[in-house]
mmCIF file of C-alpha atoms and ligand atoms in Angstrom:
data_model
loop_
_atom_site.group_PDB
_atom_site.id
_atom_site.type_symbol
_atom_site.label_atom_id
_atom_site.label_comp_id
_atom_site.label_asym_id
_atom_site.label_seq_id
_atom_site.Cartn_x
_atom_site.Cartn_y
_atom_site.Cartn_z
ATOM 1 C CA MET A 1 0.000 0.000 0.000
ATOM 2 C CA GLU A 2 1.137 3.505 -0.667
ATOM 3 C CA ASN A 3 2.417 5.525 2.215
ATOM 4 C CA THR A 4 1.847 9.237 2.663
ATOM 5 C CA THR A 5 5.467 9.826 3.666
ATOM 6 C CA THR A 6 7.866 11.520 1.341
ATOM 7 C CA GLU A 7 11.072 9.905 2.528
ATOM 8 C CA ASN A 8 9.896 6.311 2.273
ATOM 9 C CA LYS A 9 10.443 5.749 5.923
ATOM 10 C CA LYS A 10 8.128 3.217 7.474
ATOM 11 C CA ARG A 11 5.314 4.728 9.447
ATOM 12 C CA VAL A 12 4.910 4.116 13.158
ATOM 13 C CA PHE A 13 1.756 4.918 15.087
ATOM 14 C CA SER A 14 1.119 4.493 18.759
ATOM 15 C CA ALA A 15 -1.164 6.002 21.361
ATOM 16 C CA ILE A 16 -1.524 6.034 25.123
ATOM 17 C CA LYS A 17 -4.619 6.674 27.154
ATOM 18 C CA PRO A 18 -4.489 9.596 29.585
ATOM 19 C CA THR A 19 -5.503 7.412 32.501
ATOM 20 C CA GLY A 20 -3.358 6.615 35.495
ATOM 21 C CA ASN A 21 0.091 8.024 36.003
ATOM 22 C CA PRO A 22 3.092 6.873 33.913
ATOM 23 C CA THR A 23 5.728 5.070 35.932
ATOM 24 C CA LEU A 24 9.465 4.575 36.027
ATOM 25 C CA GLY A 25 8.633 1.169 34.534
ATOM 26 C CA ASN A 26 6.854 2.780 31.561
ATOM 27 C CA TYR A 27 9.826 5.079 31.135
ATOM 28 C CA LEU A 28 12.659 2.547 31.331
ATOM 29 C CA GLY A 29 10.621 -0.103 29.506
ATOM 30 C CA ALA A 30 9.343 1.906 26.582
ATOM 31 C CA MET A 31 8.931 5.698 26.664
ATOM 32 C CA LYS A 32 12.629 6.409 26.815
ATOM 33 C CA TYR A 33 13.088 4.883 23.356
ATOM 34 C CA TRP A 34 10.273 6.662 21.579
ATOM 35 C CA GLY A 35 12.066 9.917 20.815
ATOM 36 C CA GLY A 36 14.920 8.120 19.059
ATOM 37 C CA MET A 37 12.642 6.252 16.677
ATOM 38 C CA ALA A 38 12.120 9.367 14.579
ATOM 39 C CA ASP A 39 15.563 8.868 13.005
ATOM 40 C CA GLU A 40 14.490 5.638 11.404
ATOM 41 C CA TYR A 41 10.719 5.937 11.162
ATOM 42 C CA ASP A 42 8.034 8.426 10.398
ATOM 43 C CA CYS A 43 6.336 8.556 13.792
ATOM 44 C CA LEU A 44 2.938 9.608 15.041
ATOM 45 C CA TYR A 45 2.007 9.535 18.705
ATOM 46 C CA SER A 46 -1.383 10.301 20.122
ATOM 47 C CA VAL A 47 -2.902 10.907 23.534
ATOM 48 C CA ALA A 48 -5.954 8.654 23.278
ATOM 49 C CA ASP A 49 -8.459 10.773 25.183
ATOM 50 C CA LEU A 50 -11.460 9.362 23.272
ATOM 51 C CA HIS A 51 -10.495 5.936 24.532
ATOM 52 C CA ALA A 52 -10.195 7.238 28.091
ATOM 53 C CA ILE A 53 -13.949 7.824 28.473
ATOM 54 C CA THR A 54 -14.793 4.154 27.894
ATOM 55 C CA VAL A 55 -14.221 3.780 31.620
ATOM 56 C CA SER A 56 -15.590 6.177 34.202
ATOM 57 C CA ILE A 57 -13.384 9.279 34.550
ATOM 58 C CA GLU A 58 -13.973 12.690 36.162
ATOM 59 C CA PRO A 59 -13.913 15.699 33.782
ATOM 60 C CA LYS A 60 -11.202 17.362 35.825
ATOM 61 C CA GLU A 61 -9.097 14.249 35.718
ATOM 62 C CA LEU A 62 -9.490 13.783 31.967
ATOM 63 C CA ARG A 63 -8.499 17.403 31.371
ATOM 64 C CA GLU A 64 -5.462 17.328 33.632
ATOM 65 C CA ASN A 65 -4.316 13.863 32.557
ATOM 66 C CA THR A 66 -4.470 14.844 28.889
ATOM 67 C CA LYS A 67 -2.258 17.879 29.375
ATOM 68 C CA ARG A 68 0.050 16.000 31.689
ATOM 69 C CA LEU A 69 0.555 13.081 29.323
ATOM 70 C CA PHE A 70 1.035 15.357 26.319
ATOM 71 C CA ALA A 71 3.719 17.389 28.115
ATOM 72 C CA LEU A 72 5.282 14.234 29.468
ATOM 73 C CA LEU A 73 5.610 12.733 26.001
ATOM 74 C CA ILE A 74 7.587 15.782 24.941
ATOM 75 C CA ALA A 75 9.617 15.630 28.139
ATOM 76 C CA VAL A 76 10.664 12.010 27.546
ATOM 77 C CA GLY A 77 12.038 12.989 24.153
ATOM 78 C CA ILE A 78 9.298 13.057 21.535
ATOM 79 C CA ASP A 79 10.194 16.223 19.679
ATOM 80 C CA PRO A 80 6.981 17.723 18.236
ATOM 81 C CA GLU A 81 9.003 19.039 15.296
ATOM 82 C CA LYS A 82 10.311 15.614 14.337
ATOM 83 C CA ASN A 83 7.212 13.600 15.185
ATOM 84 C CA ILE A 84 3.516 14.196 14.796
ATOM 85 C CA LEU A 85 2.301 14.420 18.371
ATOM 86 C CA PHE A 86 -1.369 15.143 18.936
ATOM 87 C CA VAL A 87 -4.448 14.649 21.073
ATOM 88 C CA GLN A 88 -6.851 12.157 19.510
ATOM 89 C CA SER A 89 -10.067 14.176 20.020
ATOM 90 C CA HIS A 90 -8.472 17.167 18.244
ATOM 91 C CA VAL A 91 -8.468 15.206 15.011
ATOM 92 C CA ARG A 92 -12.085 14.598 14.082
ATOM 93 C CA SER A 93 -11.220 11.984 11.491
ATOM 94 C CA HIS A 94 -10.735 9.426 14.271
ATOM 95 C CA ALA A 95 -14.365 9.451 15.394
ATOM 96 C CA GLU A 96 -15.571 9.552 11.787
ATOM 97 C CA MET A 97 -13.379 6.686 10.697
ATOM 98 C CA CYS A 98 -14.483 4.710 13.718
ATOM 99 C CA TRP A 99 -18.089 5.014 12.567
ATOM 100 C CA LEU A 100 -17.220 3.807 9.068
ATOM 101 C CA LEU A 101 -15.189 0.876 10.371
ATOM 102 C CA ASN A 102 -17.958 -0.170 12.761
ATOM 103 C CA ASN A 103 -19.791 -1.382 9.701
ATOM 104 C CA TYR A 104 -16.929 -3.671 8.686
ATOM 105 C CA THR A 105 -16.466 -5.146 12.134
ATOM 106 C CA MET A 106 -18.476 -8.160 13.146
ATOM 107 C CA PHE A 107 -20.197 -8.227 16.503
ATOM 108 C CA GLY A 108 -18.839 -11.700 17.122
ATOM 109 C CA GLU A 109 -15.197 -10.792 16.581
ATOM 110 C CA ALA A 110 -15.448 -7.712 18.797
ATOM 111 C CA ARG A 111 -17.142 -9.759 21.494
ATOM 112 C CA ARG A 112 -14.166 -12.106 21.624
ATOM 113 C CA MET A 113 -11.737 -9.382 22.725
ATOM 114 C CA THR A 114 -10.072 -10.371 25.988
ATOM 115 C CA GLN A 115 -9.734 -6.804 27.212
ATOM 116 C CA PHE A 116 -13.458 -6.166 26.740
ATOM 117 C CA LYS A 117 -14.277 -9.265 28.756
ATOM 118 C CA GLU A 118 -11.815 -8.326 31.498
ATOM 119 C CA LYS A 119 -12.961 -4.724 31.749
ATOM 120 C CA SER A 120 -16.605 -5.812 31.740
ATOM 121 C CA GLU A 121 -15.957 -8.088 34.678
ATOM 122 C CA LYS A 122 -14.058 -5.390 36.526
ATOM 123 C CA ALA A 123 -16.813 -2.780 36.162
ATOM 124 C CA PRO A 124 -20.082 -4.637 35.518
ATOM 125 C CA GLU A 125 -22.072 -1.459 36.243
ATOM 126 C CA ASN A 126 -20.526 0.341 33.259
ATOM 127 C CA VAL A 127 -20.324 -2.077 30.333
ATOM 128 C CA ASN A 128 -21.077 0.656 27.809
ATOM 129 C CA VAL A 129 -21.091 0.459 24.015
ATOM 130 C CA GLY A 130 -17.967 2.624 23.828
ATOM 131 C CA LEU A 131 -16.063 -0.003 25.755
ATOM 132 C CA PHE A 132 -17.234 -2.578 23.245
ATOM 133 C CA ASP A 133 -16.247 -0.305 20.376
ATOM 134 C CA TYR A 134 -12.828 0.505 21.837
ATOM 135 C CA PRO A 135 -10.847 -1.745 19.480
ATOM 136 C CA VAL A 136 -12.645 -0.321 16.431
ATOM 137 C CA LEU A 137 -11.643 3.203 17.416
ATOM 138 C CA MET A 138 -8.137 1.878 17.845
ATOM 139 C CA ALA A 139 -8.318 0.406 14.331
ATOM 140 C CA ALA A 140 -9.389 3.832 13.073
ATOM 141 C CA ASP A 141 -6.384 5.419 14.817
ATOM 142 C CA ILE A 142 -4.018 3.015 13.119
ATOM 143 C CA LEU A 143 -5.570 2.772 9.652
ATOM 144 C CA LEU A 144 -6.019 6.527 9.142
ATOM 145 C CA TYR A 145 -2.251 6.963 8.895
ATOM 146 C CA GLN A 146 -1.336 4.068 6.596
ATOM 147 C CA THR A 147 0.610 2.697 9.525
ATOM 148 C CA ASP A 148 3.213 -0.046 9.054
ATOM 149 C CA ILE A 149 4.265 -0.609 12.643
ATOM 150 C CA VAL A 150 2.298 -0.321 15.878
ATOM 151 C CA PRO A 151 4.474 -0.488 19.010
ATOM 152 C CA VAL A 152 2.271 -1.824 21.799
ATOM 153 C CA GLY A 153 2.292 -3.793 25.006
ATOM 154 C CA ASP A 154 1.471 -7.477 24.655
ATOM 155 C CA ASP A 155 -2.072 -6.880 25.928
ATOM 156 C CA GLN A 156 -2.829 -4.901 22.751
ATOM 157 C CA VAL A 157 -1.703 -7.440 20.159
ATOM 158 C CA GLN A 158 -5.194 -8.904 19.879
ATOM 159 C CA HIS A 159 -6.558 -5.435 19.077
ATOM 160 C CA VAL A 160 -4.013 -4.956 16.312
ATOM 161 C CA GLU A 161 -4.997 -8.360 14.915
ATOM 162 C CA LEU A 162 -8.624 -7.228 14.851
ATOM 163 C CA CYS A 163 -7.500 -4.053 13.106
ATOM 164 C CA ARG A 164 -5.805 -6.147 10.425
ATOM 165 C CA ASN A 165 -8.985 -8.162 9.921
ATOM 166 C CA ILE A 166 -11.011 -4.997 9.506
ATOM 167 C CA ALA A 167 -8.486 -3.559 7.038
ATOM 168 C CA GLU A 168 -8.435 -6.740 5.032
ATOM 169 C CA ARG A 169 -12.214 -6.955 4.931
ATOM 170 C CA PHE A 170 -12.485 -3.364 3.721
ATOM 171 C CA ASN A 171 -9.680 -3.724 1.171
ATOM 172 C CA ASN A 172 -11.276 -6.889 -0.216
ATOM 173 C CA ARG A 173 -14.775 -5.438 -0.335
ATOM 174 C CA TYR A 174 -13.646 -2.333 -2.272
ATOM 175 C CA SER A 175 -10.000 -2.044 -3.308
ATOM 176 C CA PRO A 176 -6.715 -1.536 -1.463
ATOM 177 C CA THR A 177 -7.326 1.422 0.834
ATOM 178 C CA PHE A 178 -5.474 0.728 4.077
ATOM 179 C CA ALA A 179 -1.901 -0.368 4.689
ATOM 180 C CA MET A 180 -1.605 -3.605 6.642
ATOM 181 C CA PRO A 181 -0.175 -2.721 10.082
ATOM 182 C CA LYS A 182 1.948 -5.013 12.237
ATOM 183 C CA ALA A 183 2.045 -5.023 16.012
ATOM 184 C CA GLN A 184 5.524 -4.682 17.442
ATOM 185 C CA VAL A 185 5.658 -5.804 21.026
ATOM 186 C CA THR A 186 8.078 -3.582 22.841
ATOM 187 C CA THR A 187 10.974 -5.673 24.057
ATOM 188 C CA THR A 188 13.810 -3.177 23.945
ATOM 189 C CA GLY A 189 13.463 -1.839 27.433
ATOM 190 C CA ALA A 190 13.679 -3.359 30.856
ATOM 191 C CA ARG A 191 10.725 -5.107 32.450
ATOM 192 C CA ILE A 192 10.158 -3.394 35.751
ATOM 193 C CA TYR A 193 7.999 -4.775 38.537
ATOM 194 C CA SER A 194 6.303 -3.280 41.577
ATOM 195 C CA LEU A 195 8.659 -2.390 44.433
ATOM 196 C CA LEU A 196 6.257 -3.940 46.926
ATOM 197 C CA ASP A 197 5.215 -6.981 44.896
ATOM 198 C CA PRO A 198 8.033 -7.810 42.471
ATOM 199 C CA THR A 199 5.951 -10.487 40.787
ATOM 200 C CA ALA A 200 3.415 -7.890 39.531
ATOM 201 C CA LYS A 201 4.017 -5.261 36.864
ATOM 202 C CA MET A 202 4.717 -1.710 38.093
ATOM 203 C CA GLY A 203 1.219 -0.406 37.368
ATOM 204 C CA LYS A 204 0.228 3.122 36.382
ATOM 205 C CA SER A 205 -3.181 2.843 38.054
ATOM 206 C CA ASP A 206 -2.280 0.895 41.183
ATOM 207 C CA SER A 207 -4.041 1.940 44.332
ATOM 208 C CA ASN A 208 -1.014 0.812 46.295
ATOM 209 C CA ASP A 209 1.172 3.793 45.444
ATOM 210 C CA GLY A 210 4.256 2.610 47.273
ATOM 211 C CA GLY A 211 4.902 -0.098 44.698
ATOM 212 C CA SER A 212 4.982 2.250 41.728
ATOM 213 C CA VAL A 213 7.490 5.026 41.171
ATOM 214 C CA TYR A 214 5.904 7.652 38.956
ATOM 215 C CA ILE A 215 7.920 9.586 36.406
ATOM 216 C CA LEU A 216 6.811 12.842 38.000
ATOM 217 C CA ASP A 217 7.418 11.841 41.626
ATOM 218 C CA THR A 218 9.621 14.184 43.639
ATOM 219 C CA PRO A 219 13.102 12.934 44.593
ATOM 220 C CA ASP A 220 11.902 12.584 48.205
ATOM 221 C CA ASP A 221 8.989 10.379 47.185
ATOM 222 C CA ILE A 222 11.238 8.263 45.013
ATOM 223 C CA MET A 223 13.775 7.716 47.791
ATOM 224 C CA ARG A 224 11.028 6.869 50.287
ATOM 225 C CA LYS A 225 9.593 4.250 47.929
ATOM 226 C CA PHE A 226 12.960 2.636 47.312
ATOM 227 C CA LYS A 227 13.715 2.532 51.036
ATOM 228 C CA ARG A 228 10.541 0.516 51.526
ATOM 229 C CA ALA A 229 11.097 -1.747 48.527
ATOM 230 C CA VAL A 230 10.870 -5.433 49.397
ATOM 231 C CA THR A 231 14.076 -7.445 49.172
ATOM 232 C CA ASP A 232 14.600 -11.153 49.675
ATOM 233 C CA CYS A 233 15.991 -13.371 52.348
ATOM 234 C CA ASP A 234 19.783 -13.846 52.442
ATOM 235 C CA THR A 235 21.948 -10.786 51.966
ATOM 236 C CA LYS A 236 23.615 -11.035 48.552
ATOM 237 C CA VAL A 237 22.921 -8.466 45.858
ATOM 238 C CA LYS A 238 22.572 -11.039 43.098
ATOM 239 C CA ALA A 239 19.901 -11.644 40.487
ATOM 240 C CA ALA A 240 18.167 -14.998 40.814
ATOM 241 C CA LYS A 241 14.808 -16.636 40.077
ATOM 242 C CA ASP A 242 14.026 -16.981 43.779
ATOM 243 C CA LYS A 243 15.063 -13.376 44.476
ATOM 244 C CA PRO A 244 12.482 -11.322 42.553
ATOM 245 C CA GLY A 245 12.891 -8.233 44.746
ATOM 246 C CA ILE A 246 16.644 -7.892 44.344
ATOM 247 C CA THR A 247 16.485 -8.913 40.687
ATOM 248 C CA ASN A 248 13.965 -6.147 40.018
ATOM 249 C CA LEU A 249 16.130 -3.580 41.809
ATOM 250 C CA LEU A 250 19.186 -4.715 39.848
ATOM 251 C CA ASN A 251 17.234 -4.373 36.602
ATOM 252 C CA ILE A 252 16.147 -0.881 37.562
ATOM 253 C CA TYR A 253 19.701 0.108 38.446
ATOM 254 C CA ALA A 254 21.079 -1.357 35.225
ATOM 255 C CA ALA A 255 18.437 0.322 33.052
ATOM 256 C CA ALA A 256 18.769 3.658 34.833
ATOM 257 C CA THR A 257 22.556 3.840 34.701
ATOM 258 C CA GLY A 258 23.250 1.956 31.464
ATOM 259 C CA VAL A 259 25.346 -0.842 32.988
ATOM 260 C CA THR A 260 24.608 -4.556 32.670
ATOM 261 C CA VAL A 261 23.091 -6.530 35.515
ATOM 262 C CA ALA A 262 26.385 -8.409 35.888
ATOM 263 C CA GLN A 263 28.289 -5.136 36.250
ATOM 264 C CA ALA A 264 25.764 -3.956 38.810
ATOM 265 C CA GLU A 265 26.142 -7.174 40.799
ATOM 266 C CA LYS A 266 29.886 -6.645 40.842
ATOM 267 C CA GLU A 267 29.481 -3.051 41.951
ATOM 268 C CA PHE A 268 27.311 -4.104 44.912
ATOM 269 C CA GLU A 269 29.229 -7.244 45.809
ATOM 270 C CA ASN A 270 30.019 -5.936 49.270
ATOM 271 C CA SER A 271 26.895 -3.878 49.841
ATOM 272 C CA ASP A 272 24.123 -4.617 52.262
ATOM 273 C CA TYR A 273 20.533 -4.371 51.066
ATOM 274 C CA ALA A 274 19.836 -1.031 52.729
ATOM 275 C CA SER A 275 22.666 0.843 51.031
ATOM 276 C CA PHE A 276 21.995 -0.932 47.736
ATOM 277 C CA LYS A 277 18.384 0.257 47.823
ATOM 278 C CA MET A 278 19.537 3.827 48.444
ATOM 279 C CA ARG A 279 21.839 3.691 45.447
ATOM 280 C CA VAL A 280 19.082 2.342 43.208
ATOM 281 C CA GLY A 281 16.829 5.137 44.477
ATOM 282 C CA GLU A 282 19.472 7.741 43.651
ATOM 283 C CA ALA A 283 19.916 6.269 40.170
ATOM 284 C CA ALA A 284 16.146 6.483 39.613
ATOM 285 C CA VAL A 285 16.084 10.088 40.850
ATOM 286 C CA GLU A 286 18.883 11.016 38.455
ATOM 287 C CA VAL A 287 17.411 9.327 35.402
ATOM 288 C CA LEU A 288 14.024 10.970 35.987
ATOM 289 C CA ARG A 289 15.328 14.410 36.943
ATOM 290 C CA PRO A 290 15.761 15.861 33.435
ATOM 291 C CA VAL A 291 12.374 14.485 32.401
ATOM 292 C CA ARG A 292 10.637 16.102 35.358
ATOM 293 C CA GLU A 293 12.441 19.397 34.808
ATOM 294 C CA LYS A 294 11.513 19.517 31.148
ATOM 295 C CA TYR A 295 7.952 18.592 32.076
ATOM 296 C CA GLU A 296 7.702 21.342 34.663
ATOM 297 C CA ALA A 297 8.974 23.907 32.192
ATOM 298 C CA LEU A 298 6.299 22.845 29.695
ATOM 299 C CA ARG A 299 3.564 23.079 32.313
ATOM 300 C CA ARG A 300 4.428 26.639 33.230
ATOM 301 C CA ASP A 301 2.695 27.954 30.106
ATOM 302 C CA ASP A 302 -0.651 26.400 29.275
ATOM 303 C CA ASN A 303 -1.175 28.499 26.151
ATOM 304 C CA ALA A 304 2.145 27.441 24.714
ATOM 305 C CA LEU A 305 1.248 23.822 25.385
ATOM 306 C CA LEU A 306 -2.101 24.266 23.618
ATOM 307 C CA GLU A 307 -0.257 25.785 20.655
ATOM 308 C CA ILE A 308 1.921 22.687 20.365
ATOM 309 C CA MET A 309 -1.233 20.554 20.530
ATOM 310 C CA LYS A 310 -2.807 22.633 17.805
ATOM 311 C CA SER A 311 0.100 22.354 15.462
ATOM 312 C CA GLY A 312 0.310 18.584 15.985
ATOM 313 C CA ALA A 313 -3.434 18.214 15.381
ATOM 314 C CA GLU A 314 -3.201 20.150 12.108
ATOM 315 C CA LYS A 315 -0.449 17.911 10.805
ATOM 316 C CA ALA A 316 -2.277 14.765 11.875
ATOM 317 C CA GLU A 317 -5.576 15.938 10.405
ATOM 318 C CA ARG A 318 -3.978 16.541 7.011
ATOM 319 C CA ALA A 319 -2.626 13.013 6.886
ATOM 320 C CA ALA A 320 -5.796 11.460 8.301
ATOM 321 C CA ARG A 321 -8.158 13.310 5.931
ATOM 322 C CA LYS A 322 -6.575 11.722 2.876
ATOM 323 C CA THR A 323 -7.383 8.229 4.060
ATOM 324 C CA LEU A 324 -10.783 9.188 5.424
ATOM 325 C CA GLU A 325 -11.852 10.789 2.128
ATOM 326 C CA LYS A 326 -10.703 7.726 0.239
ATOM 327 C CA ALA A 327 -12.761 5.487 2.480
ATOM 328 C CA TYR A 328 -15.871 7.667 2.137
ATOM 329 C CA LYS A 329 -15.573 7.623 -1.655
ATOM 330 C CA LYS A 330 -15.025 3.896 -1.930
ATOM 331 C CA ILE A 331 -18.088 3.171 0.158
ATOM 332 C CA GLY A 332 -20.175 5.375 -2.117
ATOM 333 C CA PHE A 333 -20.777 8.532 -0.128
ATOM 334 C CA VAL A 334 -21.509 11.689 -2.080
ATOM 335 C CA ARG A 335 -18.678 14.080 -1.254
ATOM 336 C CA LEU A 336 -18.818 17.829 -1.703
HETATM 337 N N1 LIG B 401 -5.327 0.708 23.589
HETATM 338 C C1 LIG B 401 -3.976 1.165 23.724
HETATM 339 C C2 LIG B 401 -3.473 0.838 25.135
HETATM 340 O O1 LIG B 401 -4.257 0.748 26.046
HETATM 341 C C3 LIG B 401 -3.868 2.637 23.457
HETATM 342 C C4 LIG B 401 -4.194 2.927 22.031
HETATM 343 C C5 LIG B 401 -5.278 3.605 21.552
HETATM 344 C C6 LIG B 401 -3.403 2.555 20.917
HETATM 345 N N2 LIG B 401 -5.206 3.666 20.183
HETATM 346 C C7 LIG B 401 -4.092 3.021 19.770
HETATM 347 C C8 LIG B 401 -2.199 1.849 20.782
HETATM 348 C C9 LIG B 401 -3.586 2.794 18.478
HETATM 349 C C10 LIG B 401 -1.708 1.628 19.499
HETATM 350 C C11 LIG B 401 -2.394 2.095 18.376
HETATM 351 O O2 LIG B 401 -2.299 0.687 25.329
#
């Protein structure tokens, strides 16, 4: 399929919902690499605010989270000049394309989505149609930009598969319209677990805040959380299957400072757990410091932030419109 890029770079699209609070784990595992992808790929990143309302969220929270995530994406290195960075609801084509694609998505295939089933069980009082439609909106996000690669967590692979089915169905029914996207499960970064339960992922919406270090935590908060991090019995700073706490801390240290786990083990050969935890905490503080500072600078001027959003939305809308118009025409809509 043709690509709307001029340089023949492959196109990357990804989005994150403005729910919860991004963690050190999100940063070291994925976000830290996003800025650098622009050298090799033509990248679009979106704050998926339309997706955020499929679960119950307060207006104030949606508003603040959207601005916070947008600024944070810039702060972690996504340069809005080199990438197209935008808020999903600012580009109307997403909602429009979602409506079109709804008609090429079968009820049965949408009903099979694991995430829909899980979220329905978690909040049985709010199993709304938007939640059911979530993966179709996600397909619209992806297909509007003739996307080749979709970096996602492994929980989203099934949604990208559904997106491919929808694209194929549409392309077969009319003629080639959408590029066929591929999910790329992020494996570059470190896998970081909760500081209090090192067998569970460091979650961005965990109620138990002590287990998650957030990107925007103050240095004091970060140090406090590392001090309370669970370790293991025995006293050796060594990674091992039966030492999930220490292994997690070693992974965090290695990812934050750029050494290997083996080098870190060597460095802490003669350390006790308490001083090791302090050093990991300091490494986390240092790796997050420039991100937080950049973030704070961006949040000092709301109007400037809105201007960046506006310019990203304009670029995205131009690219999205092309595909949307094509789809309208193929289906048989009268266009003005
Ligand atoms: N559903 C994705 C998640 O929860 C976020 C998302 C929305 C997304 N639209 C997308 C990811 C399009 C990739 C492509 O992580």
